[in-house]
mmCIF file of C-alpha atoms in Angstrom:
data_model
loop_
_atom_site.group_PDB
_atom_site.id
_atom_site.type_symbol
_atom_site.label_atom_id
_atom_site.label_comp_id
_atom_site.label_asym_id
_atom_site.label_seq_id
_atom_site.Cartn_x
_atom_site.Cartn_y
_atom_site.Cartn_z
ATOM 1 C CA UNK A 1 -53.459 87.290 0.000
ATOM 2 C CA UNK A 2 -56.350 87.134 -2.557
ATOM 3 C CA UNK A 3 -56.030 88.918 -5.555
ATOM 4 C CA UNK A 4 -57.461 88.699 -8.852
ATOM 5 C CA UNK A 5 -55.171 87.053 -11.871
ATOM 6 C CA UNK A 6 -52.401 89.769 -13.376
ATOM 7 C CA UNK A 7 -51.593 87.167 -16.073
ATOM 8 C CA UNK A 8 -52.773 86.112 -19.284
ATOM 9 C CA UNK A 9 -51.725 83.254 -21.639
ATOM 10 C CA UNK A 10 -50.588 84.186 -25.439
ATOM 11 C CA UNK A 11 -52.485 80.710 -26.511
ATOM 12 C CA UNK A 12 -51.178 81.340 -30.230
ATOM 13 C CA UNK A 13 -47.703 81.992 -29.581
ATOM 14 C CA UNK A 14 -47.813 78.982 -26.825
ATOM 15 C CA UNK A 15 -48.975 76.478 -29.797
ATOM 16 C CA UNK A 16 -46.091 78.127 -32.219
ATOM 17 C CA UNK A 17 -43.954 77.030 -29.639
ATOM 18 C CA UNK A 18 -44.852 73.698 -29.230
ATOM 19 C CA UNK A 19 -43.817 73.126 -25.890
ATOM 20 C CA UNK A 20 -42.407 69.715 -24.347
ATOM 21 C CA UNK A 21 -42.303 70.733 -20.837
ATOM 22 C CA UNK A 22 -44.472 73.328 -18.753
ATOM 23 C CA UNK A 23 -43.820 74.382 -15.438
ATOM 24 C CA UNK A 24 -46.713 75.884 -13.318
ATOM 25 C CA UNK A 25 -47.795 76.935 -9.590
ATOM 26 C CA UNK A 26 -50.684 77.206 -7.587
ATOM 27 C CA UNK A 27 -49.001 78.528 -4.702
ATOM 28 C CA UNK A 28 -49.451 82.449 -5.211
ATOM 29 C CA UNK A 29 -51.474 83.620 -8.575
ATOM 30 C CA UNK A 30 -49.629 87.509 -7.708
ATOM 31 C CA UNK A 31 -46.388 86.497 -8.080
ATOM 32 C CA UNK A 32 -46.505 83.971 -11.389
ATOM 33 C CA UNK A 33 -49.342 82.598 -14.146
ATOM 34 C CA UNK A 34 -52.015 80.771 -11.797
ATOM 35 C CA UNK A 35 -52.273 77.068 -12.166
ATOM 36 C CA UNK A 36 -55.886 77.111 -13.256
ATOM 37 C CA UNK A 37 -54.999 79.561 -15.974
ATOM 38 C CA UNK A 38 -52.531 77.034 -17.393
ATOM 39 C CA UNK A 39 -54.707 74.244 -17.291
ATOM 40 C CA UNK A 40 -57.112 76.067 -19.398
ATOM 41 C CA UNK A 41 -54.209 76.953 -21.719
ATOM 42 C CA UNK A 42 -52.911 73.279 -22.571
ATOM 43 C CA UNK A 43 -56.229 72.059 -22.636
ATOM 44 C CA UNK A 44 -55.991 72.847 -26.155
ATOM 45 C CA UNK A 45 -52.540 72.123 -26.893
ATOM 46 C CA UNK A 46 -51.536 69.649 -29.691
ATOM 47 C CA UNK A 47 -49.322 67.866 -28.961
ATOM 48 C CA UNK A 48 -49.692 67.785 -25.319
ATOM 49 C CA UNK A 49 -46.810 68.714 -23.155
ATOM 50 C CA UNK A 50 -45.735 67.698 -19.875
ATOM 51 C CA UNK A 51 -46.763 69.669 -17.413
ATOM 52 C CA UNK A 52 -45.093 70.187 -13.998
ATOM 53 C CA UNK A 53 -46.533 71.411 -10.798
ATOM 54 C CA UNK A 54 -44.468 73.235 -8.179
ATOM 55 C CA UNK A 55 -45.581 74.272 -4.762
ATOM 56 C CA UNK A 56 -42.816 74.405 -2.513
ATOM 57 C CA UNK A 57 -43.287 76.193 0.959
ATOM 58 C CA UNK A 58 -40.103 75.474 2.430
ATOM 59 C CA UNK A 59 -36.254 75.732 1.556
ATOM 60 C CA UNK A 60 -36.003 72.346 1.348
ATOM 61 C CA UNK A 61 -38.873 72.400 -0.848
ATOM 62 C CA UNK A 62 -37.222 74.768 -3.189
ATOM 63 C CA UNK A 63 -34.106 73.109 -3.404
ATOM 64 C CA UNK A 64 -36.758 69.647 -4.269
ATOM 65 C CA UNK A 65 -37.893 71.626 -6.940
ATOM 66 C CA UNK A 66 -34.856 72.169 -9.041
ATOM 67 C CA UNK A 67 -34.216 68.291 -8.697
ATOM 68 C CA UNK A 68 -37.422 67.895 -10.031
ATOM 69 C CA UNK A 69 -37.174 70.276 -12.681
ATOM 70 C CA UNK A 70 -33.587 69.038 -13.927
ATOM 71 C CA UNK A 71 -35.135 65.148 -13.964
ATOM 72 C CA UNK A 72 -38.121 66.358 -16.366
ATOM 73 C CA UNK A 73 -35.990 68.249 -18.496
ATOM 74 C CA UNK A 74 -33.896 64.962 -18.688
ATOM 75 C CA UNK A 75 -30.913 66.669 -17.352
ATOM 76 C CA UNK A 76 -31.100 65.319 -13.675
ATOM 77 C CA UNK A 77 -26.843 66.168 -12.611
ATOM 78 C CA UNK A 78 -27.817 70.032 -13.586
ATOM 79 C CA UNK A 79 -30.533 69.704 -10.678
ATOM 80 C CA UNK A 80 -27.522 67.938 -8.527
ATOM 81 C CA UNK A 81 -24.835 70.308 -9.071
ATOM 82 C CA UNK A 82 -27.602 73.639 -8.475
ATOM 83 C CA UNK A 83 -28.684 72.267 -5.272
ATOM 84 C CA UNK A 84 -25.160 71.835 -4.111
ATOM 85 C CA UNK A 85 -24.432 75.319 -5.173
ATOM 86 C CA UNK A 86 -27.129 76.633 -3.607
ATOM 87 C CA UNK A 87 -26.778 74.869 -0.272
ATOM 88 C CA UNK A 88 -23.546 75.900 -0.199
ATOM 89 C CA UNK A 89 -24.314 79.439 -0.178
ATOM 90 C CA UNK A 90 -26.897 79.322 2.372
ATOM 91 C CA UNK A 91 -24.437 77.543 4.608
ATOM 92 C CA UNK A 92 -21.579 80.217 4.396
ATOM 93 C CA UNK A 93 -24.304 83.047 5.399
ATOM 94 C CA UNK A 94 -25.526 80.570 8.545
ATOM 95 C CA UNK A 95 -22.321 80.066 9.453
ATOM 96 C CA UNK A 96 -21.048 83.854 9.407
ATOM 97 C CA UNK A 97 -24.572 84.980 11.367
ATOM 98 C CA UNK A 98 -24.294 82.281 13.960
ATOM 99 C CA UNK A 99 -22.554 83.640 16.600
ATOM 100 C CA UNK A 100 -24.077 87.056 16.094
ATOM 101 C CA UNK A 101 -26.787 89.109 17.869
ATOM 102 C CA UNK A 102 -30.400 88.293 16.676
ATOM 103 C CA UNK A 103 -31.951 90.941 14.930
ATOM 104 C CA UNK A 104 -35.704 91.732 15.317
ATOM 105 C CA UNK A 105 -37.308 91.993 12.054
ATOM 106 C CA UNK A 106 -41.072 92.468 10.479
ATOM 107 C CA UNK A 107 -40.715 91.394 7.445
ATOM 108 C CA UNK A 108 -43.827 92.450 5.255
ATOM 109 C CA UNK A 109 -44.964 91.216 1.921
ATOM 110 C CA UNK A 110 -47.798 93.625 1.476
ATOM 111 C CA UNK A 111 -48.418 96.820 2.836
ATOM 112 C CA UNK A 112 -52.186 97.781 2.791
ATOM 113 C CA UNK A 113 -53.168 96.211 4.208
ATOM 114 C CA UNK A 114 -49.987 94.566 5.799
ATOM 115 C CA UNK A 115 -49.217 91.104 5.601
ATOM 116 C CA UNK A 116 -46.458 89.256 7.232
ATOM 117 C CA UNK A 117 -44.482 86.770 5.444
ATOM 118 C CA UNK A 118 -44.709 83.329 4.955
ATOM 119 C CA UNK A 119 -43.119 80.034 3.511
ATOM 120 C CA UNK A 120 -39.440 79.855 3.331
ATOM 121 C CA UNK A 121 -39.087 83.512 4.340
ATOM 122 C CA UNK A 122 -39.042 82.991 8.001
ATOM 123 C CA UNK A 123 -36.577 80.667 7.303
ATOM 124 C CA UNK A 124 -34.114 83.016 5.487
ATOM 125 C CA UNK A 125 -34.730 85.830 8.149
ATOM 126 C CA UNK A 126 -33.255 83.167 10.692
ATOM 127 C CA UNK A 127 -30.276 81.974 8.478
ATOM 128 C CA UNK A 128 -29.267 85.276 8.267
ATOM 129 C CA UNK A 129 -29.215 85.923 11.507
ATOM 130 C CA UNK A 130 -32.569 87.779 12.742
ATOM 131 C CA UNK A 131 -35.969 86.563 14.251
ATOM 132 C CA UNK A 132 -39.018 87.513 12.448
ATOM 133 C CA UNK A 133 -41.784 88.204 14.905
ATOM 134 C CA UNK A 134 -44.959 87.516 12.858
ATOM 135 C CA UNK A 135 -44.538 84.525 10.017
ATOM 136 C CA UNK A 136 -44.635 81.120 10.600
ATOM 137 C CA UNK A 137 -41.548 78.670 8.599
ATOM 138 C CA UNK A 138 -43.999 76.542 5.667
ATOM 139 C CA UNK A 139 -46.810 79.027 6.279
ATOM 140 C CA UNK A 140 -48.530 80.857 3.726
ATOM 141 C CA UNK A 141 -48.012 84.794 4.583
ATOM 142 C CA UNK A 142 -50.894 86.142 6.801
ATOM 143 C CA UNK A 143 -53.014 89.898 7.315
ATOM 144 C CA UNK A 144 -50.898 91.225 9.981
ATOM 145 C CA UNK A 145 -52.820 93.404 12.516
ATOM 146 C CA UNK A 146 -50.688 96.859 13.182
ATOM 147 C CA UNK A 147 -50.803 96.212 16.903
ATOM 148 C CA UNK A 148 -48.497 93.124 16.531
ATOM 149 C CA UNK A 149 -45.842 95.533 14.882
ATOM 150 C CA UNK A 150 -46.195 97.759 17.571
ATOM 151 C CA UNK A 151 -45.881 95.119 20.183
ATOM 152 C CA UNK A 152 -42.754 93.527 18.225
ATOM 153 C CA UNK A 153 -40.524 96.799 17.862
ATOM 154 C CA UNK A 154 -38.612 95.897 15.379
ATOM 155 C CA UNK A 155 -35.225 96.508 14.815
ATOM 156 C CA UNK A 156 -35.413 96.380 11.029
ATOM 157 C CA UNK A 157 -38.486 96.237 9.012
ATOM 158 C CA UNK A 158 -37.967 94.133 5.237
ATOM 159 C CA UNK A 159 -40.474 95.343 2.689
ATOM 160 C CA UNK A 160 -40.500 92.937 -0.290
ATOM 161 C CA UNK A 161 -43.918 93.613 -1.570
ATOM 162 C CA UNK A 162 -45.327 90.287 -3.349
ATOM 163 C CA UNK A 163 -45.422 91.042 -7.290
ATOM 164 C CA UNK A 164 -43.947 94.341 -7.021
ATOM 165 C CA UNK A 165 -40.950 95.972 -7.666
ATOM 166 C CA UNK A 166 -39.413 98.551 -5.963
ATOM 167 C CA UNK A 167 -40.307 101.343 -7.330
ATOM 168 C CA UNK A 168 -44.259 100.061 -7.303
ATOM 169 C CA UNK A 169 -43.383 99.611 -3.455
ATOM 170 C CA UNK A 170 -42.475 102.962 -2.830
ATOM 171 C CA UNK A 171 -45.829 104.220 -4.140
ATOM 172 C CA UNK A 172 -46.986 102.191 -1.199
ATOM 173 C CA UNK A 173 -44.594 103.481 1.753
ATOM 174 C CA UNK A 174 -46.845 106.726 2.560
ATOM 175 C CA UNK A 175 -49.747 104.228 3.651
ATOM 176 C CA UNK A 176 -47.200 102.660 5.758
ATOM 177 C CA UNK A 177 -45.612 105.734 7.509
ATOM 178 C CA UNK A 178 -49.272 106.555 8.222
ATOM 179 C CA UNK A 179 -49.938 103.842 10.088
ATOM 180 C CA UNK A 180 -49.913 104.727 14.202
ATOM 181 C CA UNK A 181 -47.127 104.577 16.015
ATOM 182 C CA UNK A 182 -44.617 104.420 12.971
ATOM 183 C CA UNK A 183 -42.583 106.693 13.784
ATOM 184 C CA UNK A 184 -41.976 105.506 17.191
ATOM 185 C CA UNK A 185 -40.755 102.019 16.086
ATOM 186 C CA UNK A 186 -36.603 101.908 16.429
ATOM 187 C CA UNK A 187 -36.280 100.187 13.050
ATOM 188 C CA UNK A 188 -37.893 103.694 11.489
ATOM 189 C CA UNK A 189 -35.804 105.863 14.323
ATOM 190 C CA UNK A 190 -32.745 104.269 13.026
ATOM 191 C CA UNK A 191 -33.535 104.175 9.492
ATOM 192 C CA UNK A 192 -32.995 100.277 9.282
ATOM 193 C CA UNK A 193 -36.002 99.651 6.284
ATOM 194 C CA UNK A 194 -34.837 97.840 3.785
ATOM 195 C CA UNK A 195 -37.030 97.835 0.456
ATOM 196 C CA UNK A 196 -36.460 95.080 -2.248
ATOM 197 C CA UNK A 197 -37.699 93.851 -5.251
ATOM 198 C CA UNK A 198 -40.476 91.128 -4.035
ATOM 199 C CA UNK A 199 -40.985 89.580 -7.381
ATOM 200 C CA UNK A 200 -37.024 89.309 -8.320
ATOM 201 C CA UNK A 201 -35.858 88.186 -4.563
ATOM 202 C CA UNK A 202 -38.183 86.719 -2.121
ATOM 203 C CA UNK A 203 -41.702 85.834 -4.071
ATOM 204 C CA UNK A 204 -40.440 83.488 -6.559
ATOM 205 C CA UNK A 205 -38.950 79.453 -5.326
ATOM 206 C CA UNK A 206 -36.341 79.742 -7.500
ATOM 207 C CA UNK A 207 -32.350 79.367 -7.401
ATOM 208 C CA UNK A 208 -32.827 83.340 -6.547
ATOM 209 C CA UNK A 209 -33.096 83.002 -2.944
ATOM 210 C CA UNK A 210 -29.211 82.688 -2.658
ATOM 211 C CA UNK A 211 -29.014 86.140 -3.784
ATOM 212 C CA UNK A 212 -31.672 87.328 -1.871
ATOM 213 C CA UNK A 213 -30.376 85.442 1.636
ATOM 214 C CA UNK A 214 -27.008 86.871 1.006
ATOM 215 C CA UNK A 215 -28.477 90.275 0.753
ATOM 216 C CA UNK A 216 -30.647 89.981 3.719
ATOM 217 C CA UNK A 217 -27.610 88.870 5.575
ATOM 218 C CA UNK A 218 -25.895 92.616 4.562
ATOM 219 C CA UNK A 219 -29.177 94.419 5.738
ATOM 220 C CA UNK A 220 -29.150 92.472 9.475
ATOM 221 C CA UNK A 221 -25.482 93.141 9.463
ATOM 222 C CA UNK A 222 -25.542 97.210 9.246
ATOM 223 C CA UNK A 223 -28.486 96.974 11.682
ATOM 224 C CA UNK A 224 -25.963 95.089 14.128
ATOM 225 C CA UNK A 225 -22.979 97.403 12.987
ATOM 226 C CA UNK A 226 -25.009 100.583 13.759
ATOM 227 C CA UNK A 227 -25.213 102.517 16.887
ATOM 228 C CA UNK A 228 -27.721 101.852 19.364
ATOM 229 C CA UNK A 229 -30.906 104.476 18.644
ATOM 230 C CA UNK A 230 -31.188 106.719 21.904
ATOM 231 C CA UNK A 231 -34.499 106.889 23.600
ATOM 232 C CA UNK A 232 -36.007 110.179 24.388
#
């Protein structure tokens, strides 16, 4: 997606803080402060801070950043511990879902226009027991033709708008509900529409992705355990 930056940096405060280490990213200008903005700011900082740019696109890449940050901060053992804890939670979710029926999922990262999920999210859907019909693991999110959703006939629709809270996402829901064929989708007919805080849970490559995965698994369990929707 292409958006104007949503963030500005307080250069006076940044100078006063005199950071030793600055973490930045270039994946998305909506989810966090863009890399170019940080580069411009640190050019005037005295003394110079170490800058670590993080751009993971998969869960393994996300966990690697735990190790990179911990190493840069001089506490490598904390990174290793965090990585182990994260993978333990992921494995528990995967084990619980591996023998259960797969749920057809449309995971949207944006509503108007619709965008399919990308990066680590298709991988998370699979671990939680779903099949994501539009995104490609490790690849960026992409604009989604509505006909693709209609053809997929998802049993669950998960909405985690990049950079948006639940409240802000709900403001845009009428735009999605106005799409042709919306009310005929199995997920809509069954009430299996799940909206969450994109910026808090799915958009950022952080340890909180474990929370997001566990939440997603609960949602898909609810879909599997519900009575099937009657046709007609």
